[in-house]
mmCIF file of N, CA and C in Angstrom:
data_model
loop_
_atom_site.group_PDB
_atom_site.id
_atom_site.type_symbol
_atom_site.label_atom_id
_atom_site.label_comp_id
_atom_site.label_asym_id
_atom_site.label_seq_id
_atom_site.Cartn_x
_atom_site.Cartn_y
_atom_site.Cartn_z
ATOM 1 N N MET A 27 -27.490 -1.161 12.260
ATOM 2 C CA MET A 27 -26.710 -0.090 12.899
ATOM 3 C C MET A 27 -27.494 0.812 13.739
ATOM 4 N N GLY A 28 -27.132 1.013 14.868
ATOM 5 C CA GLY A 28 -28.004 2.000 15.771
ATOM 6 C C GLY A 28 -27.474 3.244 15.406
ATOM 7 N N GLU A 29 -28.349 4.261 16.255
ATOM 8 C CA GLU A 29 -27.959 5.527 16.313
ATOM 9 C C GLU A 29 -26.818 5.867 16.999
ATOM 10 N N HIS A 30 -26.185 6.930 16.550
ATOM 11 C CA HIS A 30 -24.819 7.348 17.154
ATOM 12 C C HIS A 30 -25.191 8.277 18.538
ATOM 13 N N ALA A 31 -24.751 7.664 19.594
ATOM 14 C CA ALA A 31 -25.217 8.316 20.964
ATOM 15 C C ALA A 31 -24.331 9.472 21.238
ATOM 16 N N GLY A 32 -23.654 10.114 20.193
ATOM 17 C CA GLY A 32 -22.776 11.293 20.610
ATOM 18 C C GLY A 32 -21.428 10.959 21.154
ATOM 19 N N GLY A 33 -21.026 9.609 20.992
ATOM 20 C CA GLY A 33 -19.618 9.404 21.498
ATOM 21 C C GLY A 33 -18.704 10.062 20.498
ATOM 22 N N GLU A 34 -17.282 9.879 20.826
ATOM 23 C CA GLU A 34 -16.375 10.345 20.092
ATOM 24 C C GLU A 34 -15.977 9.168 19.074
ATOM 25 N N GLY A 35 -15.170 9.517 18.077
ATOM 26 C CA GLY A 35 -14.727 8.674 17.012
ATOM 27 C C GLY A 35 -15.772 8.165 15.883
ATOM 28 N N PRO A 36 -15.202 7.381 14.916
ATOM 29 C CA PRO A 36 -16.119 7.061 13.827
ATOM 30 C C PRO A 36 -17.201 6.165 14.334
ATOM 31 N N VAL A 37 -18.300 6.211 13.518
ATOM 32 C CA VAL A 37 -19.340 5.163 13.836
ATOM 33 C C VAL A 37 -19.345 4.271 12.602
ATOM 34 N N LEU A 38 -19.886 3.071 12.895
ATOM 35 C CA LEU A 38 -20.165 1.905 11.820
ATOM 36 C C LEU A 38 -21.270 2.434 10.960
ATOM 37 N N SER A 39 -20.927 2.089 9.685
ATOM 38 C CA SER A 39 -21.860 2.497 8.460
ATOM 39 C C SER A 39 -22.263 1.098 7.743
ATOM 40 N N ARG A 40 -23.361 0.975 7.404
ATOM 41 C CA ARG A 40 -23.822 -0.080 6.492
ATOM 42 C C ARG A 40 -23.001 0.033 5.168
ATOM 43 N N SER A 41 -22.617 1.022 4.895
ATOM 44 C CA SER A 41 -22.000 1.433 3.476
ATOM 45 C C SER A 41 -20.674 0.610 3.585
ATOM 46 N N ARG A 42 -20.335 -0.244 2.623
ATOM 47 C CA ARG A 42 -19.135 -0.784 2.581
ATOM 48 C C ARG A 42 -18.126 0.157 2.157
ATOM 49 N N LEU A 43 -18.390 1.099 1.317
ATOM 50 C CA LEU A 43 -17.456 2.091 0.841
ATOM 51 C C LEU A 43 -16.960 2.964 2.179
ATOM 52 N N VAL A 44 -17.914 3.303 2.966
ATOM 53 C CA VAL A 44 -17.685 4.057 4.089
ATOM 54 C C VAL A 44 -16.666 3.387 5.010
ATOM 55 N N ARG A 45 -17.017 1.937 5.195
ATOM 56 C CA ARG A 45 -16.075 1.221 6.189
ATOM 57 C C ARG A 45 -14.904 1.031 5.512
ATOM 58 N N LEU A 46 -14.839 0.703 4.208
ATOM 59 C CA LEU A 46 -13.464 0.732 3.673
ATOM 60 C C LEU A 46 -12.545 1.923 3.893
ATOM 61 N N ARG A 47 -13.274 3.108 3.616
ATOM 62 C CA ARG A 47 -12.463 4.373 3.742
ATOM 63 C C ARG A 47 -11.986 4.391 5.201
ATOM 64 N N GLN A 48 -12.797 3.978 6.159
ATOM 65 C CA GLN A 48 -12.376 4.137 7.595
ATOM 66 C C GLN A 48 -11.158 3.104 7.831
ATOM 67 N N GLU A 49 -11.314 2.017 7.342
ATOM 68 C CA GLU A 49 -10.147 1.077 7.390
ATOM 69 C C GLU A 49 -8.848 1.787 6.775
ATOM 70 N N GLU A 50 -8.924 2.292 5.642
ATOM 71 C CA GLU A 50 -7.881 2.972 5.030
ATOM 72 C C GLU A 50 -7.235 4.162 5.782
ATOM 73 N N ALA A 51 -8.193 4.806 6.413
ATOM 74 C CA ALA A 51 -7.608 6.018 7.351
ATOM 75 C C ALA A 51 -6.716 5.333 8.410
ATOM 76 N N ASP A 52 -7.336 4.314 9.047
ATOM 77 C CA ASP A 52 -6.643 3.461 10.163
ATOM 78 C C ASP A 52 -5.273 3.015 9.581
ATOM 79 N N LEU A 53 -5.207 2.395 8.587
ATOM 80 C CA LEU A 53 -4.068 1.836 8.015
ATOM 81 C C LEU A 53 -2.954 3.017 7.714
ATOM 82 N N ARG A 54 -3.502 4.073 7.177
ATOM 83 C CA ARG A 54 -2.674 5.186 6.847
ATOM 84 C C ARG A 54 -2.184 5.760 8.146
ATOM 85 N N ALA A 55 -3.030 5.969 9.115
ATOM 86 C CA ALA A 55 -2.375 6.579 10.403
ATOM 87 C C ALA A 55 -1.280 5.645 11.016
ATOM 88 N N ARG A 56 -1.275 4.395 10.834
ATOM 89 C CA ARG A 56 -0.283 3.491 11.300
ATOM 90 C C ARG A 56 0.925 3.583 10.573
ATOM 91 N N VAL A 57 0.968 3.869 9.301
ATOM 92 C CA VAL A 57 2.166 3.727 8.414
ATOM 93 C C VAL A 57 2.617 5.153 8.206
ATOM 94 N N GLN A 58 1.929 6.248 8.503
ATOM 95 C CA GLN A 58 2.294 7.616 8.067
ATOM 96 C C GLN A 58 3.672 7.933 8.779
ATOM 97 N N PRO A 59 3.870 7.691 10.115
ATOM 98 C CA PRO A 59 5.125 8.232 10.659
ATOM 99 C C PRO A 59 6.296 7.491 10.047
ATOM 100 N N LEU A 60 6.236 6.393 9.611
ATOM 101 C CA LEU A 60 7.334 5.686 8.834
ATOM 102 C C LEU A 60 7.651 6.233 7.573
ATOM 103 N N LEU A 61 6.440 6.438 6.812
ATOM 104 C CA LEU A 61 6.576 6.992 5.394
ATOM 105 C C LEU A 61 7.293 8.507 5.607
ATOM 106 N N ASP A 62 6.842 9.222 6.592
ATOM 107 C CA ASP A 62 7.452 10.577 6.862
ATOM 108 C C ASP A 62 8.807 10.385 7.026
ATOM 109 N N GLU A 63 9.284 9.451 7.807
ATOM 110 C CA GLU A 63 10.620 9.330 8.188
ATOM 111 C C GLU A 63 11.452 9.215 6.987
ATOM 112 N N HIS A 64 10.887 8.585 5.841
ATOM 113 C CA HIS A 64 11.812 8.292 4.772
ATOM 114 C C HIS A 64 11.198 9.064 3.504
ATOM 115 N N GLY A 65 10.362 10.111 3.782
ATOM 116 C CA GLY A 65 10.089 11.005 2.703
ATOM 117 C C GLY A 65 9.217 10.393 1.605
ATOM 118 N N LEU A 66 8.221 9.402 1.992
ATOM 119 C CA LEU A 66 7.462 8.782 1.124
ATOM 120 C C LEU A 66 6.064 8.999 1.229
ATOM 121 N N LEU A 67 5.273 8.832 0.049
ATOM 122 C CA LEU A 67 3.976 9.147 0.149
ATOM 123 C C LEU A 67 3.137 7.659 0.221
ATOM 124 N N PRO A 68 1.877 7.804 0.520
ATOM 125 C CA PRO A 68 1.120 6.538 0.577
ATOM 126 C C PRO A 68 1.303 5.774 -0.778
ATOM 127 N N GLU A 69 1.229 6.362 -1.906
ATOM 128 C CA GLU A 69 1.362 5.788 -3.276
ATOM 129 C C GLU A 69 2.689 4.934 -3.296
ATOM 130 N N HIS A 70 3.805 5.435 -2.675
ATOM 131 C CA HIS A 70 4.995 4.689 -2.616
ATOM 132 C C HIS A 70 4.808 3.522 -1.857
ATOM 133 N N TRP A 71 4.069 3.495 -0.742
ATOM 134 C CA TRP A 71 3.826 2.255 0.039
ATOM 135 C C TRP A 71 3.163 1.196 -0.885
ATOM 136 N N ARG A 72 2.110 1.691 -1.489
ATOM 137 C CA ARG A 72 1.354 0.863 -2.235
ATOM 138 C C ARG A 72 2.208 0.091 -3.288
ATOM 139 N N ILE A 73 3.049 0.890 -3.998
ATOM 140 C CA ILE A 73 4.057 0.325 -4.838
ATOM 141 C C ILE A 73 4.800 -0.640 -4.317
ATOM 142 N N LEU A 74 5.516 -0.256 -3.071
ATOM 143 C CA LEU A 74 6.499 -1.061 -2.444
ATOM 144 C C LEU A 74 5.796 -2.509 -2.094
ATOM 145 N N ALA A 75 4.555 -2.415 -1.501
ATOM 146 C CA ALA A 75 3.739 -3.592 -1.083
ATOM 147 C C ALA A 75 3.613 -4.607 -2.355
ATOM 148 N N VAL A 76 3.051 -4.001 -3.539
ATOM 149 C CA VAL A 76 2.778 -4.761 -4.645
ATOM 150 C C VAL A 76 4.034 -5.434 -5.233
ATOM 151 N N VAL A 77 5.179 -4.605 -5.369
ATOM 152 C CA VAL A 77 6.444 -5.145 -5.882
ATOM 153 C C VAL A 77 7.065 -6.100 -4.953
ATOM 154 N N ASP A 78 6.819 -5.996 -3.590
ATOM 155 C CA ASP A 78 7.238 -7.101 -2.723
ATOM 156 C C ASP A 78 6.437 -8.247 -2.822
ATOM 157 N N ASP A 79 5.220 -8.310 -3.129
ATOM 158 C CA ASP A 79 4.383 -9.615 -3.413
ATOM 159 C C ASP A 79 4.739 -10.090 -4.754
ATOM 160 N N HIS A 80 5.000 -9.282 -5.749
ATOM 161 C CA HIS A 80 5.094 -9.702 -7.122
ATOM 162 C C HIS A 80 6.536 -9.180 -7.842
ATOM 163 N N PRO A 81 7.648 -9.649 -7.401
ATOM 164 C CA PRO A 81 8.896 -9.294 -7.991
ATOM 165 C C PRO A 81 8.833 -9.672 -9.432
ATOM 166 N N GLY A 82 9.438 -8.697 -10.187
ATOM 167 C CA GLY A 82 9.348 -8.840 -11.739
ATOM 168 C C GLY A 82 7.964 -8.388 -12.257
ATOM 169 N N ILE A 83 7.279 -7.644 -11.614
ATOM 170 C CA ILE A 83 6.113 -7.015 -12.087
ATOM 171 C C ILE A 83 6.307 -5.897 -13.169
ATOM 172 N N THR A 84 5.560 -5.900 -14.159
ATOM 173 C CA THR A 84 5.594 -4.750 -15.081
ATOM 174 C C THR A 84 5.061 -3.558 -14.711
ATOM 175 N N MET A 85 5.383 -2.530 -15.312
ATOM 176 C CA MET A 85 4.762 -1.072 -14.906
ATOM 177 C C MET A 85 3.235 -1.150 -15.128
ATOM 178 N N THR A 86 2.838 -1.790 -16.258
ATOM 179 C CA THR A 86 1.370 -1.895 -16.542
ATOM 180 C C THR A 86 0.425 -2.443 -15.423
ATOM 181 N N SER A 87 1.149 -3.664 -15.079
ATOM 182 C CA SER A 87 0.507 -4.454 -13.966
ATOM 183 C C SER A 87 0.481 -3.770 -12.751
ATOM 184 N N LEU A 88 1.550 -3.152 -12.314
ATOM 185 C CA LEU A 88 1.849 -2.330 -11.133
ATOM 186 C C LEU A 88 0.795 -1.243 -11.006
ATOM 187 N N ALA A 89 0.536 -0.472 -12.082
ATOM 188 C CA ALA A 89 -0.347 0.595 -11.959
ATOM 189 C C ALA A 89 -1.750 0.078 -11.447
ATOM 190 N N THR A 90 -2.282 -0.917 -12.081
ATOM 191 C CA THR A 90 -3.496 -1.462 -11.784
ATOM 192 C C THR A 90 -3.550 -1.922 -10.345
ATOM 193 N N SER A 91 -2.456 -2.646 -10.144
ATOM 194 C CA SER A 91 -2.471 -3.528 -8.775
ATOM 195 C C SER A 91 -2.183 -2.586 -7.564
ATOM 196 N N ALA A 92 -1.489 -1.544 -7.852
ATOM 197 C CA ALA A 92 -1.149 -0.672 -6.706
ATOM 198 C C ALA A 92 -2.213 0.596 -6.767
ATOM 199 N N VAL A 93 -3.091 0.653 -7.726
ATOM 200 C CA VAL A 93 -4.166 1.613 -7.734
ATOM 201 C C VAL A 93 -3.293 3.055 -7.832
ATOM 202 N N VAL A 94 -2.442 3.238 -8.693
ATOM 203 C CA VAL A 94 -1.787 4.234 -8.966
ATOM 204 C C VAL A 94 -1.995 4.670 -10.383
ATOM 205 N N ALA A 95 -2.157 6.005 -10.661
ATOM 206 C CA ALA A 95 -2.596 6.496 -12.027
ATOM 207 C C ALA A 95 -1.187 6.223 -12.786
ATOM 208 N N ALA A 96 -1.722 5.714 -14.024
ATOM 209 C CA ALA A 96 -0.403 5.344 -15.096
ATOM 210 C C ALA A 96 0.395 6.625 -15.310
ATOM 211 N N ALA A 97 -0.323 7.634 -15.199
ATOM 212 C CA ALA A 97 0.342 9.009 -15.530
ATOM 213 C C ALA A 97 1.245 9.403 -14.507
ATOM 214 N N SER A 98 1.226 9.134 -13.396
ATOM 215 C CA SER A 98 2.162 9.431 -12.334
ATOM 216 C C SER A 98 3.098 8.228 -11.808
ATOM 217 N N LEU A 99 2.849 7.066 -12.315
ATOM 218 C CA LEU A 99 3.655 5.907 -11.828
ATOM 219 C C LEU A 99 5.095 6.025 -11.927
ATOM 220 N N THR A 100 5.383 6.473 -13.349
ATOM 221 C CA THR A 100 6.840 6.483 -13.469
ATOM 222 C C THR A 100 7.571 7.452 -12.608
ATOM 223 N N ARG A 101 6.991 8.594 -12.311
ATOM 224 C CA ARG A 101 7.468 9.532 -11.390
ATOM 225 C C ARG A 101 7.631 8.959 -9.935
ATOM 226 N N HIS A 102 6.720 8.191 -9.476
ATOM 227 C CA HIS A 102 6.684 7.575 -8.260
ATOM 228 C C HIS A 102 7.863 6.506 -8.255
ATOM 229 N N VAL A 103 7.871 5.651 -9.279
ATOM 230 C CA VAL A 103 8.920 4.501 -9.461
ATOM 231 C C VAL A 103 10.343 5.099 -9.433
ATOM 232 N N ASP A 104 10.397 6.251 -10.153
ATOM 233 C CA ASP A 104 11.756 6.898 -10.386
ATOM 234 C C ASP A 104 12.253 7.312 -8.901
ATOM 235 N N ARG A 105 11.246 7.926 -7.962
ATOM 236 C CA ARG A 105 11.619 8.391 -6.839
ATOM 237 C C ARG A 105 12.209 7.197 -5.803
ATOM 238 N N LEU A 106 11.465 5.921 -6.094
ATOM 239 C CA LEU A 106 11.884 4.799 -5.269
ATOM 240 C C LEU A 106 13.226 4.352 -5.853
ATOM 241 N N VAL A 107 13.471 4.225 -7.041
ATOM 242 C CA VAL A 107 14.718 3.857 -7.736
ATOM 243 C C VAL A 107 15.766 4.840 -7.042
ATOM 244 N N GLU A 108 15.493 6.122 -7.007
ATOM 245 C CA GLU A 108 16.544 7.179 -6.610
ATOM 246 C C GLU A 108 16.856 6.889 -5.212
ATOM 247 N N LEU A 109 15.826 6.473 -4.320
ATOM 248 C CA LEU A 109 16.221 6.025 -2.891
ATOM 249 C C LEU A 109 16.781 4.732 -2.647
ATOM 250 N N ALA A 110 16.894 4.002 -3.812
ATOM 251 C CA ALA A 110 17.491 2.622 -3.637
ATOM 252 C C ALA A 110 16.599 1.605 -3.036
ATOM 253 N N LEU A 111 15.240 1.879 -3.206
ATOM 254 C CA LEU A 111 14.282 0.983 -2.596
ATOM 255 C C LEU A 111 13.635 0.000 -3.715
ATOM 256 N N VAL A 112 13.813 0.350 -4.963
ATOM 257 C CA VAL A 112 13.340 -0.374 -6.192
ATOM 258 C C VAL A 112 14.449 -0.522 -7.197
ATOM 259 N N VAL A 113 14.521 -1.697 -7.770
ATOM 260 C CA VAL A 113 15.423 -1.935 -8.913
ATOM 261 C C VAL A 113 14.550 -2.022 -10.047
ATOM 262 N N ARG A 114 14.977 -1.357 -11.235
ATOM 263 C CA ARG A 114 14.292 -1.394 -12.442
ATOM 264 C C ARG A 114 15.200 -2.101 -13.507
ATOM 265 N N ARG A 115 14.770 -3.153 -14.155
ATOM 266 C CA ARG A 115 15.401 -3.838 -15.114
ATOM 267 C C ARG A 115 14.570 -4.119 -16.337
ATOM 268 N N ILE A 116 15.389 -4.392 -17.444
ATOM 269 C CA ILE A 116 14.810 -4.601 -18.741
ATOM 270 C C ILE A 116 14.146 -6.037 -18.704
ATOM 271 N N ASP A 117 12.911 -6.167 -19.113
ATOM 272 C CA ASP A 117 12.315 -7.534 -19.155
ATOM 273 C C ASP A 117 12.970 -8.409 -20.035
ATOM 274 N N PRO A 118 13.602 -9.622 -19.675
ATOM 275 C CA PRO A 118 14.249 -10.444 -20.688
ATOM 276 C C PRO A 118 13.408 -10.997 -21.805
ATOM 277 N N ALA A 119 12.123 -11.169 -21.364
ATOM 278 C CA ALA A 119 11.100 -11.732 -22.285
ATOM 279 C C ALA A 119 10.666 -10.614 -23.339
ATOM 280 N N ASP A 120 10.793 -9.363 -22.987
ATOM 281 C CA ASP A 120 10.303 -8.321 -23.907
ATOM 282 C C ASP A 120 11.324 -7.144 -23.579
ATOM 283 N N ARG A 121 12.278 -6.848 -24.318
ATOM 284 C CA ARG A 121 13.123 -5.751 -24.017
ATOM 285 C C ARG A 121 12.556 -4.336 -23.964
ATOM 286 N N ARG A 122 11.265 -4.161 -24.554
ATOM 287 C CA ARG A 122 10.686 -2.859 -24.575
ATOM 288 C C ARG A 122 10.082 -2.703 -23.176
ATOM 289 N N ARG A 123 10.005 -3.521 -22.316
ATOM 290 C CA ARG A 123 9.275 -3.319 -20.975
ATOM 291 C C ARG A 123 10.426 -3.359 -19.884
ATOM 292 N N ALA A 124 10.017 -2.694 -18.889
ATOM 293 C CA ALA A 124 10.920 -2.743 -17.656
ATOM 294 C C ALA A 124 10.107 -3.727 -16.578
ATOM 295 N N VAL A 125 10.794 -4.259 -15.804
ATOM 296 C CA VAL A 125 10.256 -5.057 -14.717
ATOM 297 C C VAL A 125 10.816 -4.652 -13.402
ATOM 298 N N LEU A 126 10.199 -4.772 -12.282
ATOM 299 C CA LEU A 126 10.518 -4.112 -11.032
ATOM 300 C C LEU A 126 10.819 -5.065 -10.029
ATOM 301 N N ALA A 127 11.709 -4.964 -9.083
ATOM 302 C CA ALA A 127 11.807 -5.780 -7.754
ATOM 303 C C ALA A 127 12.303 -4.823 -6.654
ATOM 304 N N LEU A 128 12.150 -5.217 -5.498
ATOM 305 C CA LEU A 128 12.726 -4.468 -4.219
ATOM 306 C C LEU A 128 14.127 -4.695 -4.228
ATOM 307 N N SER A 129 14.941 -3.783 -3.782
ATOM 308 C CA SER A 129 16.299 -3.899 -3.349
ATOM 309 C C SER A 129 16.216 -4.443 -2.010
ATOM 310 N N SER A 130 17.447 -4.912 -1.411
ATOM 311 C CA SER A 130 17.328 -5.376 -0.109
ATOM 312 C C SER A 130 16.855 -4.301 0.957
ATOM 313 N N ARG A 131 17.252 -3.088 0.680
ATOM 314 C CA ARG A 131 16.813 -1.838 1.447
ATOM 315 C C ARG A 131 15.290 -1.763 1.280
ATOM 316 N N GLY A 132 14.825 -1.847 0.064
ATOM 317 C CA GLY A 132 13.371 -1.648 -0.232
ATOM 318 C C GLY A 132 12.684 -2.855 0.526
ATOM 319 N N ALA A 133 13.196 -4.219 0.621
ATOM 320 C CA ALA A 133 12.490 -5.207 1.256
ATOM 321 C C ALA A 133 12.461 -5.058 2.752
ATOM 322 N N ASP A 134 13.559 -4.496 3.362
ATOM 323 C CA ASP A 134 13.566 -4.163 4.654
ATOM 324 C C ASP A 134 12.422 -3.144 5.043
ATOM 325 N N LEU A 135 12.428 -2.069 4.317
ATOM 326 C CA LEU A 135 11.368 -1.107 4.524
ATOM 327 C C LEU A 135 9.996 -1.619 4.459
ATOM 328 N N ALA A 136 9.836 -2.406 3.322
ATOM 329 C CA ALA A 136 8.409 -3.009 3.139
ATOM 330 C C ALA A 136 8.018 -3.820 4.343
ATOM 331 N N ALA A 137 8.952 -4.625 4.860
ATOM 332 C CA ALA A 137 8.797 -5.400 6.105
ATOM 333 C C ALA A 137 8.250 -4.525 7.193
ATOM 334 N N ARG A 138 9.044 -3.393 7.374
ATOM 335 C CA ARG A 138 8.718 -2.574 8.549
ATOM 336 C C ARG A 138 7.327 -1.854 8.408
ATOM 337 N N LEU A 139 7.067 -1.501 7.043
ATOM 338 C CA LEU A 139 5.664 -0.899 6.754
ATOM 339 C C LEU A 139 4.617 -1.956 6.978
ATOM 340 N N LEU A 140 4.816 -3.019 6.584
ATOM 341 C CA LEU A 140 3.767 -4.109 6.781
ATOM 342 C C LEU A 140 3.491 -4.325 8.291
ATOM 343 N N ALA A 141 4.601 -4.446 8.957
ATOM 344 C CA ALA A 141 4.543 -4.547 10.485
ATOM 345 C C ALA A 141 3.746 -3.403 11.181
ATOM 346 N N ALA A 142 4.087 -2.108 10.613
ATOM 347 C CA ALA A 142 3.329 -1.054 11.035
ATOM 348 C C ALA A 142 1.857 -1.108 10.738
ATOM 349 N N GLU A 143 1.580 -1.517 9.465
ATOM 350 C CA GLU A 143 0.058 -1.799 9.316
ATOM 351 C C GLU A 143 -0.711 -2.498 10.177
ATOM 352 N N GLU A 144 -0.061 -3.594 10.718
ATOM 353 C CA GLU A 144 -0.697 -4.430 11.678
ATOM 354 C C GLU A 144 -0.875 -3.788 13.017
ATOM 355 N N GLY A 145 0.122 -2.864 13.303
ATOM 356 C CA GLY A 145 -0.143 -2.018 14.457
ATOM 357 C C GLY A 145 -0.542 -2.614 15.758
ATOM 358 N N SER A 146 -0.901 -1.779 16.696
ATOM 359 C CA SER A 146 -1.246 -2.423 17.992
ATOM 360 C C SER A 146 -2.517 -3.288 18.143
ATOM 361 N N ASP A 147 -3.405 -3.142 17.146
ATOM 362 C CA ASP A 147 -4.596 -3.941 17.054
ATOM 363 C C ASP A 147 -4.550 -4.941 16.074
ATOM 364 N N VAL A 148 -3.574 -5.909 16.330
ATOM 365 C CA VAL A 148 -3.175 -6.997 15.336
ATOM 366 C C VAL A 148 -4.527 -7.689 15.110
ATOM 367 N N GLY A 149 -4.903 -7.911 13.797
ATOM 368 C CA GLY A 149 -6.010 -8.631 13.410
ATOM 369 C C GLY A 149 -7.208 -7.775 13.205
ATOM 370 N N THR A 150 -7.151 -6.591 13.823
ATOM 371 C CA THR A 150 -8.403 -5.825 13.715
ATOM 372 C C THR A 150 -8.708 -5.503 12.494
ATOM 373 N N THR A 151 -7.611 -4.857 11.630
ATOM 374 C CA THR A 151 -7.694 -4.292 10.308
ATOM 375 C C THR A 151 -8.084 -5.536 9.446
ATOM 376 N N SER A 152 -7.361 -6.598 9.600
ATOM 377 C CA SER A 152 -7.708 -7.672 8.717
ATOM 378 C C SER A 152 -9.126 -8.099 8.878
ATOM 379 N N ALA A 153 -9.627 -8.111 9.970
ATOM 380 C CA ALA A 153 -11.066 -8.464 10.354
ATOM 381 C C ALA A 153 -11.911 -7.477 9.584
ATOM 382 N N GLY A 154 -11.608 -6.160 9.777
ATOM 383 C CA GLY A 154 -12.396 -5.148 9.311
ATOM 384 C C GLY A 154 -12.396 -5.186 7.805
ATOM 385 N N LEU A 155 -11.411 -5.509 7.205
ATOM 386 C CA LEU A 155 -11.256 -5.666 5.650
ATOM 387 C C LEU A 155 -12.036 -6.831 5.306
ATOM 388 N N ALA A 156 -11.870 -7.912 5.849
ATOM 389 C CA ALA A 156 -12.778 -8.945 5.583
ATOM 390 C C ALA A 156 -14.195 -8.834 5.639
ATOM 391 N N ASP A 157 -14.677 -8.062 6.676
ATOM 392 C CA ASP A 157 -16.013 -7.498 6.788
ATOM 393 C C ASP A 157 -16.348 -6.782 5.745
ATOM 394 N N VAL A 158 -15.547 -5.793 5.153
ATOM 395 C CA VAL A 158 -15.852 -4.791 4.065
ATOM 396 C C VAL A 158 -15.839 -5.477 2.671
ATOM 397 N N THR A 159 -14.991 -6.494 2.604
ATOM 398 C CA THR A 159 -14.901 -7.095 1.190
ATOM 399 C C THR A 159 -15.677 -8.185 1.211
ATOM 400 N N GLY A 160 -16.072 -8.767 2.404
ATOM 401 C CA GLY A 160 -16.835 -10.067 2.294
ATOM 402 C C GLY A 160 -15.888 -11.362 2.052
ATOM 403 N N ARG A 161 -14.525 -11.200 2.199
ATOM 404 C CA ARG A 161 -13.550 -12.079 2.083
ATOM 405 C C ARG A 161 -12.842 -12.464 3.489
ATOM 406 N N ALA A 162 -12.462 -13.485 3.733
ATOM 407 C CA ALA A 162 -11.709 -13.993 5.009
ATOM 408 C C ALA A 162 -10.421 -13.836 4.651
#
């Protein structure tokens, strides 16, 4: 990486963590207007995205997968249930556990948020994340 010539905007770093945070900031900027429109937080989007990919997920798995603190997960899920974006049901295999799925409204919003993530620089973020994580 060369020296920064005083130009505007972020500069690239050799640090994977810095590049990952830059990618996160870019993604957040793309989805924030839609989150604001629905009164949602970035944590809500992570929950919706994971539940969209894994219908029937348990709360324990969701906390880890969505990188949301277990202590606040129930509050976030309660909000999504209240907004009719997520459906919570008793796990038929273990009645002590709840499993989650998106409602049709939640699936529609998740699709819109995913499209917003792609933004106008389609492929840029995916390429950036591949660079950061070392995965294609």
